[in-house]
XYZ file of C-alpha atoms in Angstrom:
245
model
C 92.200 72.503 265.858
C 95.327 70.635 267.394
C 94.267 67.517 269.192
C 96.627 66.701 272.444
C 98.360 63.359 272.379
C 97.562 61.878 275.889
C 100.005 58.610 275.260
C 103.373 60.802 274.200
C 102.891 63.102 277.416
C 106.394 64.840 278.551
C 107.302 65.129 281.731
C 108.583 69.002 282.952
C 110.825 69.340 285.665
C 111.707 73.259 285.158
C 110.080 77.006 284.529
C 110.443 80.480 284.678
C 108.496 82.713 285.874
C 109.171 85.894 283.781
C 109.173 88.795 286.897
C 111.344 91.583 285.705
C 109.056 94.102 284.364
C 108.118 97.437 285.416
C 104.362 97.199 285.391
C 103.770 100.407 284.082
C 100.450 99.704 282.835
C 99.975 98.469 286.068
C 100.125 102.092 287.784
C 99.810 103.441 290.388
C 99.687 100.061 292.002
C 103.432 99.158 290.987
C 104.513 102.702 292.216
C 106.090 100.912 295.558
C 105.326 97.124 294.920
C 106.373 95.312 291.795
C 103.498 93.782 289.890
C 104.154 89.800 290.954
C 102.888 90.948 294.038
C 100.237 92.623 293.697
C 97.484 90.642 295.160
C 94.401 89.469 294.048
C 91.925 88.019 295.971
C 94.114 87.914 298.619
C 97.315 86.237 296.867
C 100.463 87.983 294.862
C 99.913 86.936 291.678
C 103.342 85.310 291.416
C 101.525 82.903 293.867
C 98.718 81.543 291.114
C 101.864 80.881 288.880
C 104.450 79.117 291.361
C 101.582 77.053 292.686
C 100.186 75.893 289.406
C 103.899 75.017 288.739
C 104.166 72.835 291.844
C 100.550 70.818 291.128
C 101.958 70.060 287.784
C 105.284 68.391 288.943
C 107.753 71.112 288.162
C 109.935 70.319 291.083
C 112.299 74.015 289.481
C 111.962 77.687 288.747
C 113.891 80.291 287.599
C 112.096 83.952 288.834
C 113.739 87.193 287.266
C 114.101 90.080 288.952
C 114.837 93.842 288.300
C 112.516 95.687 289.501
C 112.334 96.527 293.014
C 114.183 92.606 293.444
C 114.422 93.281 297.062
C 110.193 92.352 297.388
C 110.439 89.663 295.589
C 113.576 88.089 296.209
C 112.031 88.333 300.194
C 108.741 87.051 299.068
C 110.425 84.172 297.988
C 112.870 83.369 300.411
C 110.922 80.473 302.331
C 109.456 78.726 299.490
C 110.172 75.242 299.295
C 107.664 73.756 296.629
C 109.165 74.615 293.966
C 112.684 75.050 294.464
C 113.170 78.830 293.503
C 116.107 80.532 292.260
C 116.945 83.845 290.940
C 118.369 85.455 287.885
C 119.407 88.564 288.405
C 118.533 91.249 286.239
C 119.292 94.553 288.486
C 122.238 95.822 285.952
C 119.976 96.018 283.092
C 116.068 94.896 281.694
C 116.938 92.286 279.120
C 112.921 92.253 278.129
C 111.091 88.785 277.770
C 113.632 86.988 275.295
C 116.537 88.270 277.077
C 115.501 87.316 280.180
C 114.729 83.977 279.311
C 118.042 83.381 277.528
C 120.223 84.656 280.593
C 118.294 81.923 282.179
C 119.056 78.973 280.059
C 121.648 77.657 282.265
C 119.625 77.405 284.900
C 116.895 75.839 282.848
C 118.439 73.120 281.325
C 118.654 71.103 278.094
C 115.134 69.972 277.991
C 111.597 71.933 276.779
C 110.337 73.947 279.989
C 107.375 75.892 280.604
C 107.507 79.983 280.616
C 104.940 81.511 282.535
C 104.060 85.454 282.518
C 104.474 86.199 286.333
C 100.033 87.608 286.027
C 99.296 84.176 284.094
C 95.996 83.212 286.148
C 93.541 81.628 284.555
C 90.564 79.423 285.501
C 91.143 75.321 284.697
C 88.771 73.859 282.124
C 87.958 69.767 281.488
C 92.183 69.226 282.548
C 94.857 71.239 283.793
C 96.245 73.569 281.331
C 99.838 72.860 282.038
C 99.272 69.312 281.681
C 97.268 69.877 278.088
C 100.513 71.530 276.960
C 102.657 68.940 278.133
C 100.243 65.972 276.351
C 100.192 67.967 273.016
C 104.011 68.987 273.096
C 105.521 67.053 269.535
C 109.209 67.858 269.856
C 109.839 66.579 266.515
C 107.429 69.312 265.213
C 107.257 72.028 268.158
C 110.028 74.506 269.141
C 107.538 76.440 271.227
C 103.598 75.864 272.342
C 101.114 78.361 273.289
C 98.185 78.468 275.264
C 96.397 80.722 273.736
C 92.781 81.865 274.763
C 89.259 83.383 272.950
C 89.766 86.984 272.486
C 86.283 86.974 273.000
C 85.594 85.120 275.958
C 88.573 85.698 278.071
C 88.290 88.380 280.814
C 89.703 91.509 281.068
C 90.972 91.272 277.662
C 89.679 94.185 275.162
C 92.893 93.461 272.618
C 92.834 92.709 268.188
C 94.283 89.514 269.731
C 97.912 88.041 268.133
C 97.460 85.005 266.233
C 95.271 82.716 264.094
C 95.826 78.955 263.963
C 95.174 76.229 261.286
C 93.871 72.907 261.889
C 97.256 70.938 262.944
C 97.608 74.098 265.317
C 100.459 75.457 263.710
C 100.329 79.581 264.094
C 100.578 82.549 262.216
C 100.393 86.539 262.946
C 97.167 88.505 263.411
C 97.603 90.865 260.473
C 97.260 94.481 260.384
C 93.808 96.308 260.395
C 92.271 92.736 261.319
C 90.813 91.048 264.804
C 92.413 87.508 265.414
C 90.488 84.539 267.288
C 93.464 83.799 269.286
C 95.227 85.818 271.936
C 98.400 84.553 274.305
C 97.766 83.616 277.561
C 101.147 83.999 279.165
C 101.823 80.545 279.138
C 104.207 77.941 276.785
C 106.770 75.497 276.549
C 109.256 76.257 275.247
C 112.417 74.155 273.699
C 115.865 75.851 274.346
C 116.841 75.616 270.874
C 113.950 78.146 270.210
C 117.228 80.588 271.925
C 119.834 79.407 268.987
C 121.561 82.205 267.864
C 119.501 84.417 269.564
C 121.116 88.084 270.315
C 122.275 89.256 273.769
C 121.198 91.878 275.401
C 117.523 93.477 275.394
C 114.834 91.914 273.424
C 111.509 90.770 273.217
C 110.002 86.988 272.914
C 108.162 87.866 269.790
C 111.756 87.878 267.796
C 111.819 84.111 268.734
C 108.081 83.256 268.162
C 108.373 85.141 264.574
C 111.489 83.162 263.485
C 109.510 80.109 264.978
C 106.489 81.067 262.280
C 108.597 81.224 259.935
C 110.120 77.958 260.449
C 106.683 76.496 260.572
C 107.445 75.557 264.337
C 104.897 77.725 266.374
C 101.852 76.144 267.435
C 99.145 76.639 270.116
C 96.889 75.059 272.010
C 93.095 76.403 272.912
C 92.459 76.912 276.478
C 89.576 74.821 277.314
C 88.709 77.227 280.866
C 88.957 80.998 281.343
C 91.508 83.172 280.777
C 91.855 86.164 283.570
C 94.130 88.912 281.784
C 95.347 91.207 284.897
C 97.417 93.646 283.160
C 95.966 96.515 284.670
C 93.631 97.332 287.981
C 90.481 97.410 286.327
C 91.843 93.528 285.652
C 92.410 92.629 289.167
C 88.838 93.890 289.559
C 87.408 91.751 286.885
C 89.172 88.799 287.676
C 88.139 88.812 291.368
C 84.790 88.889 290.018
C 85.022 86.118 287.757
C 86.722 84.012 290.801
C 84.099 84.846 293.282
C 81.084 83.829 290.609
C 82.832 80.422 290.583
């Protein structure tokens, strides 16, 4: 199990906050409201993620929109901490990889932290964002999950996605098989994870798989709860695991 370096912390000063999608599984609650705001327990959900984002320091994000924009773009509108801006996806869904990448210029030249706009999870021992940042290696790292118990996390009922050696270095669930590890919607990410990445349409697991193969995917365990919202029934479940607190 990887071990976070607490002396070679990096500091993060930018994020995005990936808000394009259509929420389909989400139905019929995305029907008129795109899924960052949907609320749970009184908050959108973009909310948990921006928020987290400003107690860690990241004085920056990027949100992408596509999907009924409009909401969001007026949700946001007022915030101050963090500085928002938007990338503008209305012409076309470029998926999770492409959406990032049409970002880059407003991300920077520096490792930054993607967040899935329904990341919400409950802290363990430290801050998860600020476990990433204490484990990142950028000599060894092009991307760093937090990745969390596929049988422990709530709301989760998935085979889960990866398995992880000792150093934390990661490789694919494979087929017919359950893996300990699922991902929690959160990383940092180094933008030459995006080098010669395609245009157009396509999803974050291109990236991550080329990563694998390059030996430079790892993860980190969440030490707290993970609350996997991808449905109603998971707003449910993770309202009850927040009001048990």
């Amino acid at each position: 199990m990887m071990k976070e370096d607490r002396k070679a912390a990096i500091k993060i000063n930018r994020a995005i906050v990936l808000s394009a999608g259509l929420g389909l599984r989400m139905r019929p609650l995305t029907e008129k409201r795109p899924k960052p705001l949907i609320e749970l327990a009184g908050r959108p959900l973009l909310d948990y993620a921006l928020t987290r984002l400003a107690e860690d320091g990241v004085t920056t994000v990027v949100v992408n929109v596509h999907y009924l924009p409009d909401q969001i773009e007026d949700y946001l509108k007022d915030r101050k901490r963090p500085k928002v801006m938007i990338s503008d996806e209305r012409e076309a869904l470029l998926d999770t990889g492409g959406g990032v990448r049409k970002a880059l210029p407003l991300l920077g030249k520096e490792p930054f932290f993607v967040l899935n706009s329904d990341s919400l999870w409950i802290e363990g021992a430290s801050p998860a964002l600020k476990r990433l940042r204490e484990a990142w290696r950028d000599d060894e790292m092009d991307c760093l999950m937090m990745l969390a118990s596929t049988v422990t996390s709530i709301g989760y009922d998935g085979s889960g996605d990866f398995t992880m050696d000792p150093t934390g270095r990661l490789s694919r669930r494979m087929p017919n098989e359950v893996a300990p590890f699922a991902y929690a919607g959160l990383c940092i990410a180094h933008p030459r994870l995006f080098a010669d990445a395609p245009e157009g349409a396509f999803s974050m697991n291109l990236l991550w798989d080329r990563a694998i193969e390059a030996g430079r995917l790892f993860g980190l365990r969440h030490d707290g709860i993970w609350l996997h919202v991808g449905t109603p029934e998971g707003i449910g479940a993770a309202e009850r695991a927040l009001r048990e607190l």
